[in-house]
């Protein structure tokens, strides 16, 4: 999702707010009949004063309010807030002396109280708006992701291969047919039900991946998959079906080679996760390039859920590797 020209862009948002305040104060000062000032003087005064005030408010909201007040660290918040606005009074006093404006300390303190109240209030309004924007984007994106996953579930090629394999099993080993049908049904049921949730435990996702790979190995005797998992998966959660697109791509492109080989590793340490998957593929001259829509969909989902991530892709002649890093995953409520 391109956030360059959206409300989520912090610099664009603050520039728009600064220009809005500048226009308001300039208009008020320009039509003030009690003091005659040239247009250039008004602009110079506003740039100096408004920039100072806005910079102090921006720093206070970003560095003090957000990490301390919003996280209920009240003692640290009041301490740093007091020191910051005391520093502002000292700076403002120096600037007023430079402008030959001898303002009293009481007026400075009163101004700080007003500035702090208004600035913090505007920040809380911003937080509320931003949360609503993210929630709306998340709902839209989840709907889009659900549709894409449903298309994948109902992929005629996948279902046709599954049914053909079931038919072969029914002829050669009829006693295994019920179990294979149940395996396929479980895969489809998990995909359908998990897309209705915002988050799902990593344990459930890992279990689904294992079953998904097992079913593909049942369909192909030529497929070798090495899997390694480490960590306590029941404590943290992730958006549903987060890894399946990477697994599906690895299985698909590996199957094009003479000897299909996939290596998968998932490490969870606290709330930090590393998921890596590597597969063989045809040489670059013979390889059919994918659309990479799956990777783009994965990135958009992570952006909307506000999970910190990094995606590394390494492609060499005959080998393809994807490493997904996730930090500070939400905790599952037991």
mmCIF file of C-alpha atoms in Angstrom:
data_model
loop_
_atom_site.group_PDB
_atom_site.id
_atom_site.type_symbol
_atom_site.label_atom_id
_atom_site.label_comp_id
_atom_site.label_asym_id
_atom_site.label_seq_id
_atom_site.Cartn_x
_atom_site.Cartn_y
_atom_site.Cartn_z
ATOM 1 C CA UNK A 1 0.000 0.000 0.000
ATOM 2 C CA UNK A 2 1.449 3.342 -1.028
ATOM 3 C CA UNK A 3 1.225 5.702 1.955
ATOM 4 C CA UNK A 4 3.109 8.574 0.294
ATOM 5 C CA UNK A 5 0.021 10.747 -0.182
ATOM 6 C CA UNK A 6 -2.199 9.488 2.622
ATOM 7 C CA UNK A 7 -2.988 10.529 6.177
ATOM 8 C CA UNK A 8 -0.481 7.953 7.427
ATOM 9 C CA UNK A 9 2.390 10.037 6.024
ATOM 10 C CA UNK A 10 3.572 11.919 9.121
ATOM 11 C CA UNK A 11 5.485 14.606 7.218
ATOM 12 C CA UNK A 12 2.698 15.357 4.756
ATOM 13 C CA UNK A 13 0.156 15.476 7.586
ATOM 14 C CA UNK A 14 2.201 17.900 9.680
ATOM 15 C CA UNK A 15 3.076 20.105 6.719
ATOM 16 C CA UNK A 16 -0.621 20.431 5.889
ATOM 17 C CA UNK A 17 -1.412 21.330 9.507
ATOM 18 C CA UNK A 18 1.414 23.891 9.613
ATOM 19 C CA UNK A 19 0.210 25.592 6.414
ATOM 20 C CA UNK A 20 -3.351 25.628 7.723
ATOM 21 C CA UNK A 21 -2.305 27.362 10.962
ATOM 22 C CA UNK A 22 -0.072 29.750 9.049
ATOM 23 C CA UNK A 23 -2.974 30.859 6.831
ATOM 24 C CA UNK A 24 -5.293 31.290 9.834
ATOM 25 C CA UNK A 25 -2.824 33.380 11.842
ATOM 26 C CA UNK A 26 -1.677 35.377 8.816
ATOM 27 C CA UNK A 27 -5.258 36.296 7.939
ATOM 28 C CA UNK A 28 -6.009 37.311 11.521
ATOM 29 C CA UNK A 29 -2.853 39.413 11.763
ATOM 30 C CA UNK A 30 -3.308 41.010 8.325
ATOM 31 C CA UNK A 31 -6.799 42.299 9.113
ATOM 32 C CA UNK A 32 -5.912 43.366 12.654
ATOM 33 C CA UNK A 33 -6.679 47.092 12.710
ATOM 34 C CA UNK A 34 -4.861 47.712 16.012
ATOM 35 C CA UNK A 35 -1.389 47.102 14.587
ATOM 36 C CA UNK A 36 -0.184 48.145 11.136
ATOM 37 C CA UNK A 37 2.426 45.721 9.767
ATOM 38 C CA UNK A 38 3.743 44.993 6.314
ATOM 39 C CA UNK A 39 3.049 41.647 4.702
ATOM 40 C CA UNK A 40 6.719 40.675 4.858
ATOM 41 C CA UNK A 41 6.902 41.548 8.556
ATOM 42 C CA UNK A 42 3.853 39.434 9.303
ATOM 43 C CA UNK A 43 5.359 36.480 7.399
ATOM 44 C CA UNK A 44 8.698 36.823 9.188
ATOM 45 C CA UNK A 45 7.011 36.979 12.586
ATOM 46 C CA UNK A 46 4.785 34.006 11.874
ATOM 47 C CA UNK A 47 7.574 31.833 10.481
ATOM 48 C CA UNK A 48 9.689 32.513 13.566
ATOM 49 C CA UNK A 49 6.999 32.130 16.234
ATOM 50 C CA UNK A 50 4.802 29.462 14.629
ATOM 51 C CA UNK A 51 7.757 27.286 13.642
ATOM 52 C CA UNK A 52 9.110 27.429 17.192
ATOM 53 C CA UNK A 53 5.764 26.528 18.757
ATOM 54 C CA UNK A 54 4.996 23.787 16.234
ATOM 55 C CA UNK A 55 8.455 22.226 16.600
ATOM 56 C CA UNK A 56 8.124 22.082 20.386
ATOM 57 C CA UNK A 57 4.604 20.622 20.196
ATOM 58 C CA UNK A 58 5.694 18.024 17.607
ATOM 59 C CA UNK A 59 8.649 16.914 19.739
ATOM 60 C CA UNK A 60 6.512 16.829 22.899
ATOM 61 C CA UNK A 61 3.815 14.685 21.290
ATOM 62 C CA UNK A 62 6.236 12.333 19.536
ATOM 63 C CA UNK A 63 8.942 11.861 22.165
ATOM 64 C CA UNK A 64 7.074 12.427 25.448
ATOM 65 C CA UNK A 65 3.300 11.930 25.043
ATOM 66 C CA UNK A 66 3.428 8.872 22.781
ATOM 67 C CA UNK A 67 5.942 6.691 24.707
ATOM 68 C CA UNK A 68 5.062 7.790 28.238
ATOM 69 C CA UNK A 69 1.508 9.153 28.536
ATOM 70 C CA UNK A 70 -0.070 6.662 26.122
ATOM 71 C CA UNK A 71 1.734 3.819 27.914
ATOM 72 C CA UNK A 72 0.575 5.077 31.335
ATOM 73 C CA UNK A 73 4.064 6.011 32.561
ATOM 74 C CA UNK A 74 2.708 9.098 34.264
ATOM 75 C CA UNK A 75 5.671 9.988 36.477
ATOM 76 C CA UNK A 76 8.114 10.002 33.565
ATOM 77 C CA UNK A 77 5.608 11.890 31.449
ATOM 78 C CA UNK A 78 5.156 14.736 33.953
ATOM 79 C CA UNK A 79 8.901 14.939 34.624
ATOM 80 C CA UNK A 80 9.989 15.154 30.982
ATOM 81 C CA UNK A 81 7.033 17.343 30.057
ATOM 82 C CA UNK A 82 7.921 19.845 32.796
ATOM 83 C CA UNK A 83 11.585 19.935 31.743
ATOM 84 C CA UNK A 84 10.690 20.304 28.069
ATOM 85 C CA UNK A 85 8.312 23.229 28.536
ATOM 86 C CA UNK A 86 10.722 24.906 30.969
ATOM 87 C CA UNK A 87 13.277 24.722 28.183
ATOM 88 C CA UNK A 88 10.679 26.201 25.812
ATOM 89 C CA UNK A 89 10.132 29.183 28.133
ATOM 90 C CA UNK A 90 13.886 29.817 28.211
ATOM 91 C CA UNK A 91 14.132 29.693 24.401
ATOM 92 C CA UNK A 92 10.984 31.801 23.905
ATOM 93 C CA UNK A 93 12.304 34.423 26.345
ATOM 94 C CA UNK A 94 15.542 34.739 24.373
ATOM 95 C CA UNK A 95 13.639 35.088 21.106
ATOM 96 C CA UNK A 96 11.275 37.679 22.595
ATOM 97 C CA UNK A 97 14.267 39.739 23.748
ATOM 98 C CA UNK A 98 15.638 39.517 20.215
ATOM 99 C CA UNK A 99 12.276 40.735 18.905
ATOM 100 C CA UNK A 100 12.231 43.468 21.568
ATOM 101 C CA UNK A 101 9.114 41.884 23.083
ATOM 102 C CA UNK A 102 9.410 41.976 26.875
ATOM 103 C CA UNK A 103 6.804 39.429 27.927
ATOM 104 C CA UNK A 104 6.331 38.535 31.614
ATOM 105 C CA UNK A 105 7.036 35.079 33.062
ATOM 106 C CA UNK A 106 3.370 34.726 34.034
ATOM 107 C CA UNK A 107 2.317 35.313 30.425
ATOM 108 C CA UNK A 108 4.900 32.795 29.232
ATOM 109 C CA UNK A 109 3.594 30.153 31.645
ATOM 110 C CA UNK A 110 0.017 30.885 30.602
ATOM 111 C CA UNK A 111 1.015 30.526 26.944
ATOM 112 C CA UNK A 112 2.725 27.209 27.683
ATOM 113 C CA UNK A 113 -0.400 25.863 29.398
ATOM 114 C CA UNK A 114 -2.564 26.834 26.415
ATOM 115 C CA UNK A 115 -0.057 25.503 23.859
ATOM 116 C CA UNK A 116 0.390 22.252 25.763
ATOM 117 C CA UNK A 117 -3.349 21.728 26.198
ATOM 118 C CA UNK A 118 -4.189 22.457 22.562
ATOM 119 C CA UNK A 119 -1.190 20.554 21.164
ATOM 120 C CA UNK A 120 -1.851 17.430 23.229
ATOM 121 C CA UNK A 121 -5.572 17.618 22.482
ATOM 122 C CA UNK A 122 -4.911 17.795 18.747
ATOM 123 C CA UNK A 123 -2.535 14.831 19.067
ATOM 124 C CA UNK A 124 -5.212 12.706 20.771
ATOM 125 C CA UNK A 125 -7.637 13.635 17.988
ATOM 126 C CA UNK A 126 -4.966 12.537 15.490
ATOM 127 C CA UNK A 127 -4.518 9.195 17.310
ATOM 128 C CA UNK A 128 -8.259 8.595 17.179
ATOM 129 C CA UNK A 129 -8.437 9.456 13.463
ATOM 130 C CA UNK A 130 -5.387 7.343 12.660
ATOM 131 C CA UNK A 131 -6.788 4.309 14.476
ATOM 132 C CA UNK A 132 -10.034 4.633 12.550
ATOM 133 C CA UNK A 133 -8.157 4.978 9.256
ATOM 134 C CA UNK A 134 -6.121 1.841 10.024
ATOM 135 C CA UNK A 135 -9.240 -0.069 11.082
ATOM 136 C CA UNK A 136 -11.018 0.862 7.847
ATOM 137 C CA UNK A 137 -7.994 -0.058 5.717
ATOM 138 C CA UNK A 138 -7.633 -3.300 7.620
ATOM 139 C CA UNK A 139 -11.246 -4.313 6.988
ATOM 140 C CA UNK A 140 -10.930 -3.516 3.285
ATOM 141 C CA UNK A 141 -7.659 -5.369 2.972
ATOM 142 C CA UNK A 142 -8.891 -8.377 4.924
ATOM 143 C CA UNK A 143 -11.863 -8.579 2.581
ATOM 144 C CA UNK A 144 -9.519 -8.419 -0.400
ATOM 145 C CA UNK A 145 -7.230 -11.038 1.150
ATOM 146 C CA UNK A 146 -10.180 -13.285 1.937
ATOM 147 C CA UNK A 147 -11.341 -13.142 -1.678
ATOM 148 C CA UNK A 148 -7.845 -13.968 -2.931
ATOM 149 C CA UNK A 149 -7.564 -16.896 -0.519
ATOM 150 C CA UNK A 150 -10.988 -18.197 -1.515
ATOM 151 C CA UNK A 151 -9.906 -18.067 -5.165
ATOM 152 C CA UNK A 152 -6.841 -20.085 -4.197
ATOM 153 C CA UNK A 153 -8.986 -22.586 -2.293
ATOM 154 C CA UNK A 154 -11.251 -23.109 -5.259
ATOM 155 C CA UNK A 155 -8.373 -23.307 -7.736
ATOM 156 C CA UNK A 156 -9.624 -25.953 -10.218
ATOM 157 C CA UNK A 157 -6.066 -27.156 -10.836
ATOM 158 C CA UNK A 158 -5.454 -27.864 -7.152
ATOM 159 C CA UNK A 159 -8.812 -29.559 -6.655
ATOM 160 C CA UNK A 160 -8.480 -31.558 -9.892
ATOM 161 C CA UNK A 161 -5.074 -32.898 -8.848
ATOM 162 C CA UNK A 162 -6.410 -33.676 -5.377
ATOM 163 C CA UNK A 163 -9.380 -35.574 -6.771
ATOM 164 C CA UNK A 164 -7.203 -37.466 -9.266
ATOM 165 C CA UNK A 165 -4.899 -38.526 -6.433
ATOM 166 C CA UNK A 166 -7.874 -39.551 -4.330
ATOM 167 C CA UNK A 167 -9.141 -41.589 -7.264
ATOM 168 C CA UNK A 168 -5.786 -43.360 -7.543
ATOM 169 C CA UNK A 169 -5.748 -44.060 -3.812
ATOM 170 C CA UNK A 170 -9.289 -45.387 -3.968
ATOM 171 C CA UNK A 171 -8.197 -47.924 -6.610
ATOM 172 C CA UNK A 172 -4.880 -48.992 -5.070
ATOM 173 C CA UNK A 173 -5.487 -48.485 -1.336
ATOM 174 C CA UNK A 174 -9.210 -47.988 -0.743
ATOM 175 C CA UNK A 175 -8.729 -48.172 3.015
ATOM 176 C CA UNK A 176 -6.705 -44.903 2.898
ATOM 177 C CA UNK A 177 -9.297 -42.947 0.924
ATOM 178 C CA UNK A 178 -11.395 -41.715 3.907
ATOM 179 C CA UNK A 179 -8.297 -40.329 5.653
ATOM 180 C CA UNK A 180 -7.148 -38.481 2.532
ATOM 181 C CA UNK A 181 -10.580 -36.964 2.030
ATOM 182 C CA UNK A 182 -10.564 -35.781 5.645
ATOM 183 C CA UNK A 183 -7.102 -34.231 5.173
ATOM 184 C CA UNK A 184 -8.280 -32.245 2.159
ATOM 185 C CA UNK A 185 -11.452 -31.178 3.958
ATOM 186 C CA UNK A 186 -9.450 -29.988 6.973
ATOM 187 C CA UNK A 187 -7.197 -27.850 4.773
ATOM 188 C CA UNK A 188 -10.122 -26.156 3.077
ATOM 189 C CA UNK A 189 -12.042 -25.725 6.340
ATOM 190 C CA UNK A 190 -9.077 -24.076 8.084
ATOM 191 C CA UNK A 191 -8.575 -21.626 5.228
ATOM 192 C CA UNK A 192 -12.232 -20.645 5.196
ATOM 193 C CA UNK A 193 -12.572 -20.247 8.975
ATOM 194 C CA UNK A 194 -9.223 -18.533 9.614
ATOM 195 C CA UNK A 195 -9.938 -15.742 7.109
ATOM 196 C CA UNK A 196 -12.837 -14.654 9.317
ATOM 197 C CA UNK A 197 -10.398 -13.742 12.127
ATOM 198 C CA UNK A 198 -7.974 -10.842 12.478
ATOM 199 C CA UNK A 199 -5.349 -12.946 14.246
ATOM 200 C CA UNK A 200 -4.676 -16.594 14.866
ATOM 201 C CA UNK A 201 -2.132 -18.349 17.087
ATOM 202 C CA UNK A 202 1.186 -19.263 15.502
ATOM 203 C CA UNK A 203 0.642 -22.820 16.755
ATOM 204 C CA UNK A 204 -2.463 -23.192 14.545
ATOM 205 C CA UNK A 205 -0.670 -21.678 11.561
ATOM 206 C CA UNK A 206 2.311 -24.018 11.963
ATOM 207 C CA UNK A 207 -0.015 -27.004 12.241
ATOM 208 C CA UNK A 208 -1.765 -25.942 9.027
ATOM 209 C CA UNK A 209 1.553 -25.572 7.178
ATOM 210 C CA UNK A 210 2.619 -29.068 8.232
ATOM 211 C CA UNK A 211 -0.669 -30.558 7.021
ATOM 212 C CA UNK A 212 -0.525 -28.565 3.790
ATOM 213 C CA UNK A 213 2.997 -29.794 3.030
ATOM 214 C CA UNK A 214 2.102 -33.344 4.022
ATOM 215 C CA UNK A 215 -0.785 -33.351 1.571
ATOM 216 C CA UNK A 216 1.462 -32.100 -1.246
ATOM 217 C CA UNK A 217 4.004 -34.797 -0.437
ATOM 218 C CA UNK A 218 1.221 -37.346 -0.637
ATOM 219 C CA UNK A 219 0.358 -36.035 -4.115
ATOM 220 C CA UNK A 220 3.978 -36.114 -5.330
ATOM 221 C CA UNK A 221 6.481 -38.862 -4.571
ATOM 222 C CA UNK A 222 9.219 -36.620 -5.995
ATOM 223 C CA UNK A 223 8.889 -33.850 -3.387
ATOM 224 C CA UNK A 224 11.315 -33.522 -0.465
ATOM 225 C CA UNK A 225 10.617 -30.937 2.235
ATOM 226 C CA UNK A 226 12.888 -30.207 5.187
ATOM 227 C CA UNK A 227 11.067 -28.464 8.056
ATOM 228 C CA UNK A 228 12.518 -26.947 11.234
ATOM 229 C CA UNK A 229 10.462 -25.186 13.910
ATOM 230 C CA UNK A 230 11.638 -23.708 17.201
ATOM 231 C CA UNK A 231 9.874 -21.586 19.809
ATOM 232 C CA UNK A 232 6.716 -21.532 21.944
ATOM 233 C CA UNK A 233 4.039 -20.973 19.294
ATOM 234 C CA UNK A 234 0.974 -20.791 21.542
ATOM 235 C CA UNK A 235 1.945 -17.442 23.160
ATOM 236 C CA UNK A 236 1.881 -15.148 20.135
ATOM 237 C CA UNK A 237 -0.448 -14.565 17.214
ATOM 238 C CA UNK A 238 -0.218 -13.431 13.592
ATOM 239 C CA UNK A 239 -2.660 -12.588 10.790
ATOM 240 C CA UNK A 240 -4.120 -15.811 9.367
ATOM 241 C CA UNK A 241 -2.566 -17.551 6.356
ATOM 242 C CA UNK A 242 0.467 -15.289 6.512
ATOM 243 C CA UNK A 243 3.013 -17.892 5.385
ATOM 244 C CA UNK A 244 0.927 -20.030 3.044
ATOM 245 C CA UNK A 245 1.581 -17.831 -0.005
ATOM 246 C CA UNK A 246 5.320 -18.277 0.478
ATOM 247 C CA UNK A 247 4.908 -22.023 0.983
ATOM 248 C CA UNK A 248 2.634 -22.343 -2.054
ATOM 249 C CA UNK A 249 5.096 -20.460 -4.272
ATOM 250 C CA UNK A 250 8.014 -22.597 -3.063
ATOM 251 C CA UNK A 251 6.142 -25.836 -3.747
ATOM 252 C CA UNK A 252 4.937 -24.642 -7.140
ATOM 253 C CA UNK A 253 8.304 -23.522 -8.516
ATOM 254 C CA UNK A 254 10.167 -26.426 -6.952
ATOM 255 C CA UNK A 255 7.805 -28.855 -8.668
ATOM 256 C CA UNK A 256 9.053 -27.577 -12.040
ATOM 257 C CA UNK A 257 12.494 -29.035 -11.366
ATOM 258 C CA UNK A 258 13.638 -32.600 -11.865
ATOM 259 C CA UNK A 259 14.011 -33.188 -8.119
ATOM 260 C CA UNK A 260 11.668 -30.992 -6.077
ATOM 261 C CA UNK A 261 13.317 -29.730 -2.879
ATOM 262 C CA UNK A 262 12.033 -27.213 -0.301
ATOM 263 C CA UNK A 263 13.695 -26.162 2.951
ATOM 264 C CA UNK A 264 11.621 -24.330 5.565
ATOM 265 C CA UNK A 265 12.623 -22.915 8.942
ATOM 266 C CA UNK A 266 10.609 -20.958 11.538
ATOM 267 C CA UNK A 267 12.234 -19.502 14.678
ATOM 268 C CA UNK A 268 10.256 -17.657 17.352
ATOM 269 C CA UNK A 269 12.158 -15.875 20.114
ATOM 270 C CA UNK A 270 9.831 -13.957 22.413
ATOM 271 C CA UNK A 271 7.764 -11.787 20.103
ATOM 272 C CA UNK A 272 10.315 -11.837 17.273
ATOM 273 C CA UNK A 273 9.925 -14.332 14.446
ATOM 274 C CA UNK A 274 12.053 -15.379 11.472
ATOM 275 C CA UNK A 275 10.455 -17.426 8.718
ATOM 276 C CA UNK A 276 12.700 -18.589 5.898
ATOM 277 C CA UNK A 277 11.863 -20.826 2.961
ATOM 278 C CA UNK A 278 14.177 -21.919 0.168
ATOM 279 C CA UNK A 279 13.383 -23.914 -2.937
ATOM 280 C CA UNK A 280 15.013 -25.109 -6.077
ATOM 281 C CA UNK A 281 13.821 -23.669 -9.362
ATOM 282 C CA UNK A 282 14.594 -23.838 -13.050
ATOM 283 C CA UNK A 283 17.573 -21.872 -14.376
ATOM 284 C CA UNK A 284 16.838 -18.246 -15.176
ATOM 285 C CA UNK A 285 16.773 -18.949 -18.905
ATOM 286 C CA UNK A 286 14.027 -21.574 -18.481
ATOM 287 C CA UNK A 287 12.167 -20.257 -15.441
ATOM 288 C CA UNK A 288 8.634 -18.914 -15.842
ATOM 289 C CA UNK A 289 8.508 -15.641 -13.897
ATOM 290 C CA UNK A 290 5.667 -15.235 -11.412
ATOM 291 C CA UNK A 291 3.557 -12.114 -10.949
ATOM 292 C CA UNK A 292 4.761 -11.611 -7.334
ATOM 293 C CA UNK A 293 1.200 -10.623 -6.418
ATOM 294 C CA UNK A 294 1.460 -12.960 -3.441
ATOM 295 C CA UNK A 295 4.468 -11.077 -2.056
ATOM 296 C CA UNK A 296 2.757 -7.715 -2.573
ATOM 297 C CA UNK A 297 -0.366 -8.994 -0.838
ATOM 298 C CA UNK A 298 1.776 -10.196 2.072
ATOM 299 C CA UNK A 299 3.445 -6.774 2.399
ATOM 300 C CA UNK A 300 0.116 -4.906 2.330
ATOM 301 C CA UNK A 301 -1.371 -7.113 5.030
ATOM 302 C CA UNK A 302 1.626 -6.549 7.308
ATOM 303 C CA UNK A 303 1.507 -2.789 6.742
ATOM 304 C CA UNK A 304 -2.166 -2.585 7.646
ATOM 305 C CA UNK A 305 -1.776 -4.712 10.782
ATOM 306 C CA UNK A 306 1.108 -2.396 11.829
ATOM 307 C CA UNK A 307 3.438 -5.362 12.467
ATOM 308 C CA UNK A 308 7.090 -4.429 12.058
ATOM 309 C CA UNK A 309 8.592 -6.566 9.311
ATOM 310 C CA UNK A 310 11.398 -7.001 6.829
ATOM 311 C CA UNK A 311 11.260 -9.161 3.705
ATOM 312 C CA UNK A 312 14.490 -10.356 2.087
ATOM 313 C CA UNK A 313 14.449 -12.112 -1.292
ATOM 314 C CA UNK A 314 17.460 -13.903 -2.764
ATOM 315 C CA UNK A 315 17.244 -15.300 -6.275
ATOM 316 C CA UNK A 316 20.126 -17.150 -7.904
ATOM 317 C CA UNK A 317 20.380 -19.398 -10.916
ATOM 318 C CA UNK A 318 18.498 -22.486 -9.754
ATOM 319 C CA UNK A 319 17.647 -21.345 -6.238
ATOM 320 C CA UNK A 320 15.106 -18.985 -4.634
ATOM 321 C CA UNK A 321 14.984 -17.943 -0.978
ATOM 322 C CA UNK A 322 12.623 -15.701 1.007
ATOM 323 C CA UNK A 323 13.251 -14.611 4.603
ATOM 324 C CA UNK A 324 10.496 -12.832 6.536
ATOM 325 C CA UNK A 325 11.354 -11.052 9.793
ATOM 326 C CA UNK A 326 8.556 -10.065 12.181
ATOM 327 C CA UNK A 327 9.055 -8.066 15.377
ATOM 328 C CA UNK A 328 6.927 -7.443 18.455
ATOM 329 C CA UNK A 329 4.118 -9.839 17.587
ATOM 330 C CA UNK A 330 0.905 -9.462 19.636
ATOM 331 C CA UNK A 331 0.377 -11.880 22.518
ATOM 332 C CA UNK A 332 -2.399 -14.438 22.455
ATOM 333 C CA UNK A 333 -4.999 -13.923 25.207
ATOM 334 C CA UNK A 334 -5.424 -17.293 26.911
#
